PDB file of C-alpha atoms in Angstrom:
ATOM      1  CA  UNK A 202      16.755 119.083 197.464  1.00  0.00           C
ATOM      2  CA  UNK A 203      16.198 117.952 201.128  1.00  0.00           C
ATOM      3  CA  UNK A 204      12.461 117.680 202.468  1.00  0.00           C
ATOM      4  CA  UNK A 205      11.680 116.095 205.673  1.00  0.00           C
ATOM      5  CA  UNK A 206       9.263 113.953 203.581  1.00  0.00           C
ATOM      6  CA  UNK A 207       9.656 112.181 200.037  1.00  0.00           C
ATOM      7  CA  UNK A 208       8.231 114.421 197.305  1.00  0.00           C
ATOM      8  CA  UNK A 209       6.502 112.765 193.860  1.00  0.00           C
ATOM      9  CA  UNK A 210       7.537 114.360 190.272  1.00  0.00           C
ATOM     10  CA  UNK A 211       4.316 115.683 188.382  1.00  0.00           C
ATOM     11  CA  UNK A 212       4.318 112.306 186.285  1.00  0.00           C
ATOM     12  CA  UNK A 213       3.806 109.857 189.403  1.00  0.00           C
ATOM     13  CA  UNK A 214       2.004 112.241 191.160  1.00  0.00           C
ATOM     14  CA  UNK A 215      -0.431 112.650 187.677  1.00  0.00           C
ATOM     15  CA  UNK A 216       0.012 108.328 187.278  1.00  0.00           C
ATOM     16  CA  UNK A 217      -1.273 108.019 191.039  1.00  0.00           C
ATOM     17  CA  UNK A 218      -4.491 109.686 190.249  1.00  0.00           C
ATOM     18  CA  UNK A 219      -5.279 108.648 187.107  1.00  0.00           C
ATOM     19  CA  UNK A 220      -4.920 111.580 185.288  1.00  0.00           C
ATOM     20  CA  UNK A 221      -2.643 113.998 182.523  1.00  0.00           C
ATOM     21  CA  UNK A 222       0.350 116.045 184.118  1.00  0.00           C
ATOM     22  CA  UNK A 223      -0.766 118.430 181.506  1.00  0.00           C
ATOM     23  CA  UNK A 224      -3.986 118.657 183.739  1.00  0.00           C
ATOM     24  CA  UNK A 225      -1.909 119.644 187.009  1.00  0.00           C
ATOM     25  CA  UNK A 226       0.035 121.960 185.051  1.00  0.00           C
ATOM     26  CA  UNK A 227      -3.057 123.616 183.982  1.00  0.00           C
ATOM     27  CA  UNK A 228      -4.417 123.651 187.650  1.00  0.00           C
ATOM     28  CA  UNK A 229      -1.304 125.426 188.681  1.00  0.00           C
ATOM     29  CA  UNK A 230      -1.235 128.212 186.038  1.00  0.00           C
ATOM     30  CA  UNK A 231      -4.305 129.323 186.916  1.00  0.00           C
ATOM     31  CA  UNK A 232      -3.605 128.954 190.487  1.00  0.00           C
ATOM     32  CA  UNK A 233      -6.445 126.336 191.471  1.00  0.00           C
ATOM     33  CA  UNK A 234      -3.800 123.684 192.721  1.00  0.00           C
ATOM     34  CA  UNK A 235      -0.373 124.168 193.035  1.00  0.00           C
ATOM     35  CA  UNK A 236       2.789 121.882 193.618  1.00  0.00           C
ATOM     36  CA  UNK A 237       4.287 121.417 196.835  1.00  0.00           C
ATOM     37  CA  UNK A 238       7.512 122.521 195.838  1.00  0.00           C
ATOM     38  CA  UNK A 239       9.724 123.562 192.224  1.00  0.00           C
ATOM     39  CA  UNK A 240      12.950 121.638 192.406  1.00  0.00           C
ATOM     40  CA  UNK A 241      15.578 124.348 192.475  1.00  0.00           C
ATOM     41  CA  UNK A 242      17.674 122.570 190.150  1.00  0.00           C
ATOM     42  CA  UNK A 243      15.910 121.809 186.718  1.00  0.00           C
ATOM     43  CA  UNK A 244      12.392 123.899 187.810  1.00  0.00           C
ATOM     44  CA  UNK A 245       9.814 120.719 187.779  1.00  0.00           C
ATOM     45  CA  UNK A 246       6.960 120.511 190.194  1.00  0.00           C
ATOM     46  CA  UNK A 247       7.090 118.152 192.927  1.00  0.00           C
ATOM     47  CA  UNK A 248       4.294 116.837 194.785  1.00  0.00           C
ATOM     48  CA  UNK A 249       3.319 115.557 198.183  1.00  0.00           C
ATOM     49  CA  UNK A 250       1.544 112.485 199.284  1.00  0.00           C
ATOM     50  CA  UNK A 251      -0.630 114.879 201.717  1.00  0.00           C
ATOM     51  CA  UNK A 252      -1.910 116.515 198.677  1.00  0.00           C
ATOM     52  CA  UNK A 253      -3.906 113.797 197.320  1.00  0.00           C
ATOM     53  CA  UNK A 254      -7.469 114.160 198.920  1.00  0.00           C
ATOM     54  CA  UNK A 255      -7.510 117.872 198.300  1.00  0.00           C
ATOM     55  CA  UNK A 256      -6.240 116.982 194.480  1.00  0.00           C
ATOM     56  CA  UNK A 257      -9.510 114.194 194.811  1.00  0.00           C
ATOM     57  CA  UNK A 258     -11.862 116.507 195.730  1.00  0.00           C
ATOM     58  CA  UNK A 259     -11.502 118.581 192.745  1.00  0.00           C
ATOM     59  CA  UNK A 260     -11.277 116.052 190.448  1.00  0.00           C
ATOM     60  CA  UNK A 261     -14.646 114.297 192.001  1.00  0.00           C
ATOM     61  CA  UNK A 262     -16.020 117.888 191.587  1.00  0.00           C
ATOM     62  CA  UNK A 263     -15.093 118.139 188.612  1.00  0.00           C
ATOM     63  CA  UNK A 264     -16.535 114.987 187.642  1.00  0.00           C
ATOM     64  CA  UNK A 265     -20.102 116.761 189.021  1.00  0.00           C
ATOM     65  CA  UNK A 266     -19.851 119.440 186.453  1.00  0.00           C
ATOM     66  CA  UNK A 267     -18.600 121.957 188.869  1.00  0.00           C
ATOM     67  CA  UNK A 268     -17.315 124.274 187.078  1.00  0.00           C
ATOM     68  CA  UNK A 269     -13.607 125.881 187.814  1.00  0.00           C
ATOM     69  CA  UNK A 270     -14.466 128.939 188.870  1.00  0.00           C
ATOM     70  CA  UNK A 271     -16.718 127.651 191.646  1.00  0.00           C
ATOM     71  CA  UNK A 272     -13.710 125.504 192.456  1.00  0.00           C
ATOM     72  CA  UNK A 273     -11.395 128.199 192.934  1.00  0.00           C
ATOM     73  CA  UNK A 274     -14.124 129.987 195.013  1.00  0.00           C
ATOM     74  CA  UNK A 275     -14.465 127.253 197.076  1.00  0.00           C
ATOM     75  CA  UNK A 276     -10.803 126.319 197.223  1.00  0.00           C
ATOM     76  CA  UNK A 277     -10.205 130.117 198.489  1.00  0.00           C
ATOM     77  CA  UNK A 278     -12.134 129.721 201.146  1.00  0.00           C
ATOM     78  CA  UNK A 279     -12.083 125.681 201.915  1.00  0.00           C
ATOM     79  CA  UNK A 280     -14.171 124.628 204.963  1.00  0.00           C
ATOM     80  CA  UNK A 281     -16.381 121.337 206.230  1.00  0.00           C
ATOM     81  CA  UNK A 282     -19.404 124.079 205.603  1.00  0.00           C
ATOM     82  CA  UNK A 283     -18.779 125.222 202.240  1.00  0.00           C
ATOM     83  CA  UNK A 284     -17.772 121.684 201.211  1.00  0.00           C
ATOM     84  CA  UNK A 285     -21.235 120.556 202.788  1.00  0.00           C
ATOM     85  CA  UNK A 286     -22.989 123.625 200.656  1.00  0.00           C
ATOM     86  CA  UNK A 287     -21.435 122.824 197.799  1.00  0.00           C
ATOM     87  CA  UNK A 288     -21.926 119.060 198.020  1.00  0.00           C
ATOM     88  CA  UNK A 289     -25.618 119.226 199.107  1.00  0.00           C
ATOM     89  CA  UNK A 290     -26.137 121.456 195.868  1.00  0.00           C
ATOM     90  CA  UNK A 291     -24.520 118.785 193.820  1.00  0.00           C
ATOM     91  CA  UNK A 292     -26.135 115.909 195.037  1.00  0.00           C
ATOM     92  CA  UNK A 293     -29.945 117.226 194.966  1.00  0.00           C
ATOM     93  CA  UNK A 294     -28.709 117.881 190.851  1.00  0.00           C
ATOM     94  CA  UNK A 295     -27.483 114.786 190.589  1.00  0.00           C
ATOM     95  CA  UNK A 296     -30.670 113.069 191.732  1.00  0.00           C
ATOM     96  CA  UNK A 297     -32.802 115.137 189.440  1.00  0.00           C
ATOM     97  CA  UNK A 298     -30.488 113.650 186.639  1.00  0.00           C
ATOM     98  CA  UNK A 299     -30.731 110.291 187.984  1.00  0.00           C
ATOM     99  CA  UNK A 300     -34.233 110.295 187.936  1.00  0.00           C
ATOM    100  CA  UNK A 301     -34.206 111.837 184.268  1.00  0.00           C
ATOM    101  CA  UNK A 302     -31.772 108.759 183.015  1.00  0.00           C
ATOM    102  CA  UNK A 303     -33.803 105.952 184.587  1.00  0.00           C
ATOM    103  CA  UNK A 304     -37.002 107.940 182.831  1.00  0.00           C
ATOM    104  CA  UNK A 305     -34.716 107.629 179.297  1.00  0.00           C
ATOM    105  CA  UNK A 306     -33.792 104.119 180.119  1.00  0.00           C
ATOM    106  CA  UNK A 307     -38.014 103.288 180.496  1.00  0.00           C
ATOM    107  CA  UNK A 308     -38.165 105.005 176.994  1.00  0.00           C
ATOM    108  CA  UNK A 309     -35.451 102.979 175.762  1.00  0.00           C
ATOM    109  CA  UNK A 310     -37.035 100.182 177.495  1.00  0.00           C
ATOM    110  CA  UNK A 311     -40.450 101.198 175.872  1.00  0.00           C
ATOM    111  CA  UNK A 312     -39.106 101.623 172.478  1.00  0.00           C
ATOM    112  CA  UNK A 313     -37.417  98.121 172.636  1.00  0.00           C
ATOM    113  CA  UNK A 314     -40.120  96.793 173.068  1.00  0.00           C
ATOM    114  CA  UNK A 315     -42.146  98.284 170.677  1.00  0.00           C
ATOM    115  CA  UNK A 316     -39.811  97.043 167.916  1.00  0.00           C
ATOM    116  CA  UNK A 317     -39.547  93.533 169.317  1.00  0.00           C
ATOM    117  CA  UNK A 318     -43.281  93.376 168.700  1.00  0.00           C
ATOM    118  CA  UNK A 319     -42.985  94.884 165.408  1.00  0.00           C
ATOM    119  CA  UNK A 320     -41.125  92.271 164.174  1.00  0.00           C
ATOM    120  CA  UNK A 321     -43.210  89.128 165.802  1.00  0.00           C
ATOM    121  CA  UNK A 322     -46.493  90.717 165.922  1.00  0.00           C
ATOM    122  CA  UNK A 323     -49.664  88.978 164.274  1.00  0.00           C
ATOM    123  CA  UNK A 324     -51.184  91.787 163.173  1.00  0.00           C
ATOM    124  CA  UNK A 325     -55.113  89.657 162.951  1.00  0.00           C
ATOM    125  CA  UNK A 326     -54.498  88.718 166.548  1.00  0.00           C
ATOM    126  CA  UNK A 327     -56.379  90.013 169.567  1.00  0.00           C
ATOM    127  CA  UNK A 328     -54.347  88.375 172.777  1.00  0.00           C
ATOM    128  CA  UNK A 329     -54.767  88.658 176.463  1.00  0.00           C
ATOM    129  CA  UNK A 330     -52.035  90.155 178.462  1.00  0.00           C
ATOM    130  CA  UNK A 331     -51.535  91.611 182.142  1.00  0.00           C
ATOM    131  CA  UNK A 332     -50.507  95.203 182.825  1.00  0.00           C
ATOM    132  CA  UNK A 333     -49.386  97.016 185.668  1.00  0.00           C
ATOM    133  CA  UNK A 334     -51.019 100.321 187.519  1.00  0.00           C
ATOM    134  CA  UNK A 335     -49.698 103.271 185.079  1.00  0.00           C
ATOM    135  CA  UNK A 336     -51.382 106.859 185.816  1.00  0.00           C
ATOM    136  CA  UNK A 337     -51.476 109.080 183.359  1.00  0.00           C
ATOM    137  CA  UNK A 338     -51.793 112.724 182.376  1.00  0.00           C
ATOM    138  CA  UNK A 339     -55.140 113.003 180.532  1.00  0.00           C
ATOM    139  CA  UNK A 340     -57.015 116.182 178.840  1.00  0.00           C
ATOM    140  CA  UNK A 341     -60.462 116.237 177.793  1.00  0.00           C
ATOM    141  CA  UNK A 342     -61.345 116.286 174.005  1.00  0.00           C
ATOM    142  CA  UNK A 343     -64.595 116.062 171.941  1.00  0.00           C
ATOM    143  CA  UNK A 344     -65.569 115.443 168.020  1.00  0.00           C
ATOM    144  CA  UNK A 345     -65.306 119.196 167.861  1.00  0.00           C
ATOM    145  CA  UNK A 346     -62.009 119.595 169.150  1.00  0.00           C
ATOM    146  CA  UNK A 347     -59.392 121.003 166.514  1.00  0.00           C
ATOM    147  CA  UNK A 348     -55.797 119.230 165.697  1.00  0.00           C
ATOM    148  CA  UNK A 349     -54.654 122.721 166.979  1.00  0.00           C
ATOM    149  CA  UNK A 350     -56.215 123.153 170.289  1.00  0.00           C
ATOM    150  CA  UNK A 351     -54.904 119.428 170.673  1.00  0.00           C
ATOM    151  CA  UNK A 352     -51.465 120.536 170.280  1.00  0.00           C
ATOM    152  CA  UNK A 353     -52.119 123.468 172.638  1.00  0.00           C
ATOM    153  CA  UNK A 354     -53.789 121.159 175.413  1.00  0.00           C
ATOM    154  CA  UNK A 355     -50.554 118.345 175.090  1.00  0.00           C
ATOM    155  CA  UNK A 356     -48.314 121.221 175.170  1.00  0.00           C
ATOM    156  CA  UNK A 357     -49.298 123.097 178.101  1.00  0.00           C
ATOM    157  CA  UNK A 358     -49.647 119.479 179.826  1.00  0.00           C
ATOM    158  CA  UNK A 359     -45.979 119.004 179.797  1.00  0.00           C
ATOM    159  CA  UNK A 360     -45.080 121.994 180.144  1.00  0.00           C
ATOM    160  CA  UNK A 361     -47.065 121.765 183.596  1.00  0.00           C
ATOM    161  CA  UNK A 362     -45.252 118.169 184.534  1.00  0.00           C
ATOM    162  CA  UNK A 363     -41.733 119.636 183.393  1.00  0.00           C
ATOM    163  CA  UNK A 364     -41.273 117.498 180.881  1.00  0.00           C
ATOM    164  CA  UNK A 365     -38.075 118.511 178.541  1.00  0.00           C
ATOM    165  CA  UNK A 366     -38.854 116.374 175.780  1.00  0.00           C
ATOM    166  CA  UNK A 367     -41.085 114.388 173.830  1.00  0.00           C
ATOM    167  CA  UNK A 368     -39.308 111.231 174.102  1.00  0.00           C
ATOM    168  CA  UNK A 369     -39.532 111.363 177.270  1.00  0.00           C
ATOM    169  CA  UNK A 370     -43.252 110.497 177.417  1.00  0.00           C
ATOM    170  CA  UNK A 371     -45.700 107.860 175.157  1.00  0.00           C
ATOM    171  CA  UNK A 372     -48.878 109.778 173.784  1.00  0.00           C
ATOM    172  CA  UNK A 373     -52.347 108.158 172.720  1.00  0.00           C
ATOM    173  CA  UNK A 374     -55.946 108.199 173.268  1.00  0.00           C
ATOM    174  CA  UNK A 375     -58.706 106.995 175.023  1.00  0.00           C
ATOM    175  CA  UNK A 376     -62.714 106.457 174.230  1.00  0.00           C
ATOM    176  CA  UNK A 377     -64.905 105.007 176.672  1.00  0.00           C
ATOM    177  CA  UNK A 378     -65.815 101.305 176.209  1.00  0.00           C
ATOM    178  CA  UNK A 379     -69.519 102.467 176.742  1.00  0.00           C
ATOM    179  CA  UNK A 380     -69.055 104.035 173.581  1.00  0.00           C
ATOM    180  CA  UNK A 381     -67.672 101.272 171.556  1.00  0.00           C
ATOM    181  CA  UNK A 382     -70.620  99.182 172.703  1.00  0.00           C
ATOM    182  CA  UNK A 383     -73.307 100.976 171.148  1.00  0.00           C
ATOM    183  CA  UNK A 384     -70.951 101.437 167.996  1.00  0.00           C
ATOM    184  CA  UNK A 385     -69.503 105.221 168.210  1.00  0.00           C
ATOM    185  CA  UNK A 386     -66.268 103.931 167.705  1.00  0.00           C
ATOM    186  CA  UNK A 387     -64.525 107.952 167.299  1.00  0.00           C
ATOM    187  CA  UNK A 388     -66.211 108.980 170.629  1.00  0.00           C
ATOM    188  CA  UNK A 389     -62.817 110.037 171.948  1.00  0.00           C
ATOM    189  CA  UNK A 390     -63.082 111.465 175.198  1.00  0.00           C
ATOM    190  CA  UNK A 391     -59.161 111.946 176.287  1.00  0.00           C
ATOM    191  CA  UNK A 392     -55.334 112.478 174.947  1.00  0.00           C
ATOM    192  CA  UNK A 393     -53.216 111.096 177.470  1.00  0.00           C
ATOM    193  CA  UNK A 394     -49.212 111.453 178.264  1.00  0.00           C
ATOM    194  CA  UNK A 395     -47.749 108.709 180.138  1.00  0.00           C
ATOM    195  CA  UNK A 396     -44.954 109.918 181.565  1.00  0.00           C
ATOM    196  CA  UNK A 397     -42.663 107.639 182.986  1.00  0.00           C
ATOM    197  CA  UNK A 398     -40.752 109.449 186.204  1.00  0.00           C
ATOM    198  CA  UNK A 399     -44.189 110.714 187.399  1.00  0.00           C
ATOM    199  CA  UNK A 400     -44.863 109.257 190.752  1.00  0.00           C
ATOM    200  CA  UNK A 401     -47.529 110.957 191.979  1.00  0.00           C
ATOM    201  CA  UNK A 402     -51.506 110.287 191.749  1.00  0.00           C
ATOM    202  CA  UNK A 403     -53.623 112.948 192.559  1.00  0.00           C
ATOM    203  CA  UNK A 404     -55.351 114.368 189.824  1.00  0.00           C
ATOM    204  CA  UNK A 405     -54.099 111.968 187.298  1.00  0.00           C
ATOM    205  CA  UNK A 406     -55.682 108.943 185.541  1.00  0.00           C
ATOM    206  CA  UNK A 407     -55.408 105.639 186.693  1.00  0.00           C
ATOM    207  CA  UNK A 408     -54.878 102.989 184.035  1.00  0.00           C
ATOM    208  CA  UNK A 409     -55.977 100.083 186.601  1.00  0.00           C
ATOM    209  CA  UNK A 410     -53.889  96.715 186.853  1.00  0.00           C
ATOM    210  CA  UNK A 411     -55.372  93.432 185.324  1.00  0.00           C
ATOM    211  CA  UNK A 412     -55.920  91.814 182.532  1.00  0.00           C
ATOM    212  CA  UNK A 413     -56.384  93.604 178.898  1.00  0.00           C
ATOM    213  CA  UNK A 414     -57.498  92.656 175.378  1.00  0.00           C
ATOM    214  CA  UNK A 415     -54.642  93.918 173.441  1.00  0.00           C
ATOM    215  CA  UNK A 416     -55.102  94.211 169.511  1.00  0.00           C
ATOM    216  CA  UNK A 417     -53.440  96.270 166.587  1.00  0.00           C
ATOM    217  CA  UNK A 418     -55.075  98.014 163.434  1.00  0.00           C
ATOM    218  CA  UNK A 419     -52.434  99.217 160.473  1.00  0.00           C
ATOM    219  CA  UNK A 420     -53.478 102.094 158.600  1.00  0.00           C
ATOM    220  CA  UNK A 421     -55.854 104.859 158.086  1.00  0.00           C
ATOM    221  CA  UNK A 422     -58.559 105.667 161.177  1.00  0.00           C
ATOM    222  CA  UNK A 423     -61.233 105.244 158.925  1.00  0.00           C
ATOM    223  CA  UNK A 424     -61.102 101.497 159.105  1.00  0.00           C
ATOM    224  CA  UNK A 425     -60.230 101.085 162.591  1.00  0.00           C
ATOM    225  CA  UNK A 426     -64.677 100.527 163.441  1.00  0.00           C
ATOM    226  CA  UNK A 427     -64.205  97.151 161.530  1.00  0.00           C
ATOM    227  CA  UNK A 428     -61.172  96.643 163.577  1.00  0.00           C
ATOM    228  CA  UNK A 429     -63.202  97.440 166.958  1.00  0.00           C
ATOM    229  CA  UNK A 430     -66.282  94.894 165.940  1.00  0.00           C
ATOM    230  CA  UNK A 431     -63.515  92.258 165.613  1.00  0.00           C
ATOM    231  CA  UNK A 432     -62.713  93.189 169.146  1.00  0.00           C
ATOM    232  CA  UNK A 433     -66.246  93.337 170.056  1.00  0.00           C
ATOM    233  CA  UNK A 434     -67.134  90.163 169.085  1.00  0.00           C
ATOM    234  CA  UNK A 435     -63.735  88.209 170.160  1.00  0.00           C
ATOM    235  CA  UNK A 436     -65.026  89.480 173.848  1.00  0.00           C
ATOM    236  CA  UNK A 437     -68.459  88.217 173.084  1.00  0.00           C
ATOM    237  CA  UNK A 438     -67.252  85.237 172.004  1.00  0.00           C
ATOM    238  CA  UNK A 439     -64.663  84.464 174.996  1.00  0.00           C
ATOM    239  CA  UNK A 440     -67.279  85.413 177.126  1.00  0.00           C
ATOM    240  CA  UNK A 441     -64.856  88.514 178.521  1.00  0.00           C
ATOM    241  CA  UNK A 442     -66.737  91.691 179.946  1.00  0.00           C
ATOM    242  CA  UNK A 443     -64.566  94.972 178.426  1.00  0.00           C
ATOM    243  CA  UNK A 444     -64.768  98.160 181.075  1.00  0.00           C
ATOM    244  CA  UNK A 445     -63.560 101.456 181.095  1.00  0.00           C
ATOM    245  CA  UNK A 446     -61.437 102.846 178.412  1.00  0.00           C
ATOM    246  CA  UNK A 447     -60.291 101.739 175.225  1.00  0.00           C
ATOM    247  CA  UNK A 448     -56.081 103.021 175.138  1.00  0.00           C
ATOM    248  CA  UNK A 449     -54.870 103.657 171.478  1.00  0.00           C
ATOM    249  CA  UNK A 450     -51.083 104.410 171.053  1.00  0.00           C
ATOM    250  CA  UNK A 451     -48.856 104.223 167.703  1.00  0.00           C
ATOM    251  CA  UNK A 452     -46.168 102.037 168.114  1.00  0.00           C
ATOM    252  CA  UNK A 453     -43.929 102.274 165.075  1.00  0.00           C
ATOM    253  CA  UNK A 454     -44.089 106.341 164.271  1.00  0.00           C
ATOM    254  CA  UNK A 455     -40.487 106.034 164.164  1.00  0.00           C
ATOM    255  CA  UNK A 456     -39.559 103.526 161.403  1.00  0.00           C
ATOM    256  CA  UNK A 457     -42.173 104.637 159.027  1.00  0.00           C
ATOM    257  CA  UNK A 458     -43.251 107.335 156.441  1.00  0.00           C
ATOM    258  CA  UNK A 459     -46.894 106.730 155.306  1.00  0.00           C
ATOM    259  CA  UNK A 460     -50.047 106.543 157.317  1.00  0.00           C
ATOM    260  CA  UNK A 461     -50.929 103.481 155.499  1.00  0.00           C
ATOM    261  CA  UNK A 462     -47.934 101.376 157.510  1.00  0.00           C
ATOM    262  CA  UNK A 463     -49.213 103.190 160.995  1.00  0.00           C
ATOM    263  CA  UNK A 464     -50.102 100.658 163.429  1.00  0.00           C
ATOM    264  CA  UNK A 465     -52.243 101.456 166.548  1.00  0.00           C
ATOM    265  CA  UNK A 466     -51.810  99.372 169.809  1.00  0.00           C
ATOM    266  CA  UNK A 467     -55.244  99.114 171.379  1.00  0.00           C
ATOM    267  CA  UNK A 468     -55.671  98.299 175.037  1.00  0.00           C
ATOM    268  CA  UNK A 469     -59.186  97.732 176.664  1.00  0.00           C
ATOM    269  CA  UNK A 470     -59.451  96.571 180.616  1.00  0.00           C
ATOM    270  CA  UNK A 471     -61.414  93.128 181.183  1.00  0.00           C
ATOM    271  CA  UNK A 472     -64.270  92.906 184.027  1.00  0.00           C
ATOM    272  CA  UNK A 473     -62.669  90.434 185.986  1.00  0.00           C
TER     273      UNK A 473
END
C-alpha cells in the first residue's frame, strides 16, 4: 500500500491517544470519524498523524458531556465559529458545575467538621471563637407560626436561590439577643439557609465577623432556657457584652435517631 506519508494501524493510532480501538471503530460505523484509509489487502483501518487534533477535539468534547449527535452536527459542518459556539456553551456549563462542586466540597468541608467536633466536643463548655462574614437567607417567623408554613417559607426560599438540594445548604435559627436578656428564650424571630455558593448581599442577612460565644445543648428544646442562663451568666461573668442574634443549628442530624441525642450549636456575636 504506497502513501506519500506513513499511515498508523487502528491499535497505535488508538495507543497514541489513550483510548480503545473498539472506540474508533465505533466512531467510524456511525460515520462521526473515519480512517484515513482501509488497507486493500486484509481490510484494517489505517490512520494518519494529521488526524489527531480533529480525533482530540472529540474526545475533549466528549469529555464535556457533549453528546454524539451534537458532535456529528458539528463535525458536518466544522468551522472556528461553530467550534467557538459550541465551546462558549460548554464552558459557561462547566463553570456553573464548578461552582456547584466547590459549594459540595464547603458541605463536605462543613460536615467534617461537624463530626470532628462531635467527637472532641465538651458538651458543658461555652468557648470563644472567631468567625468570618457569612450572609444568609433569612425568613421571618413568630410563636404563631406553624411547622407547615415553615416548610413552605424554607421551600420557596431555595427554590428562589436555585438551590438543587438540601445538602447543599446548613439550616437553623435565630432569636434576638434582646430577647434572651429579659428571659424569652423561644422568641424566634428568623429560619435562616446559609448557602454556601451565594455571593451576593443585597437583601440577605449579614452574620457580622468577630468574635462569638459558641455553646451546645443535647436534647429536647424544652431545656435549652437553662442552657441559655448558663450562657447568660458565663457573659456576665467574663464581663463580655452579647449583641444581635443568637444562631442555633443541629450539628449531628445525620448520625442520630432520637431527639434526646440532638445537639444544637449556638452562636451569639460579642460587643467588641
Amino acid at each position: 500500500m504506497e502513501k506519500t506519508e506513513k499511515l498508523l494501524t487502528i491499535g497505535q493510532f488508538a495507543s497514541l491517544h489513550g483510548i480503545n480501538k473498539k472506540t474508533l471503530m465505533w466512531y467510524d460505523q456511525i460515520g462521526l470519524f473515519k480512517p484515513a484509509a482501509i488497507n486493500p489487502a486484509n481490510g484494517y483501518r489505517c490512520y494518519s498523524y494529521r488526524q489527531s487534533p480533529i480525533l482530540e477535539t472529540i474526545l475533549l468534547l466528549r469529555e464535556l458531556d457533549v453528546s454524539i449527535d451534537e458532535i456529528q452536527g458539528f463535525m458536518k459542518n466544522r468551522s472556528a465559529e461553530n467550534l467557538k459556539c459550541l465551546l462558549d456553551e460548554k464552558i459557561a456549563a462547566l463553570d456553573l458545575q464548578i461552582v456547584h462542586l466547590e459549594a459540595l466540597r464547603n458541605t463536605l468541608r462543613n460536615h467534617q467538621q461537624n463530626m470532628t467536633t462531635l467527637l472532641t466536643m465538651d458538651l458543658s463548655q461555652i468557648s470563644l471563637v472567631e468567625k468570618e462574614e457569612c450572609c444568609l437567607v433569612t425568613v421571618d417567623i413568630d410563636r404563631d407560626t406553624s411547622f407547615e408554613k415553615e416548610v413552605e417559607l424554607i421551600t420557596a426560599e431555595t427554590a428562589r436561590y436555585q438551590l438543587g438540594r438540601l445538602h447543599d445548604a446548613s439550616y437553623g435559627s435565630m432569636i434576638p439577643v434582646s430577647s434572651l436578656l429579659m428571659g424569652n428564650f423561644y422568641n424566634y424571630t428568623c429560619l435562616f439557609v446559609e448557602i454556601p455558593f451565594l455571593k451576593q448581599k443585597k437583601g440577605l442577612h449579614t452574620q457580622p465577623k468577630g468574635k462569638y460565644l459558641r455553646a451546645f445543648h443535647k436534647g429536647s428544646w424544652d431545656n435549652i432556657p437553662k442552657r441559655y442562663e448558663a450562657i447568660l451568666e458565663y457573659a456576665r461573668n467574663q464581663g463580655l457584652t452579647l449583641t444581635g442574634f443568637s444562631y442555633e443549628k443541629g450539628i449531628n442530624e445525620a448520625v442520630i435517631d432520637r431527639i434526646e441525642d440532638y445537639i444544637v450549636q449556638i452562636e451569639i456575636p460579642i460587643l467588641e
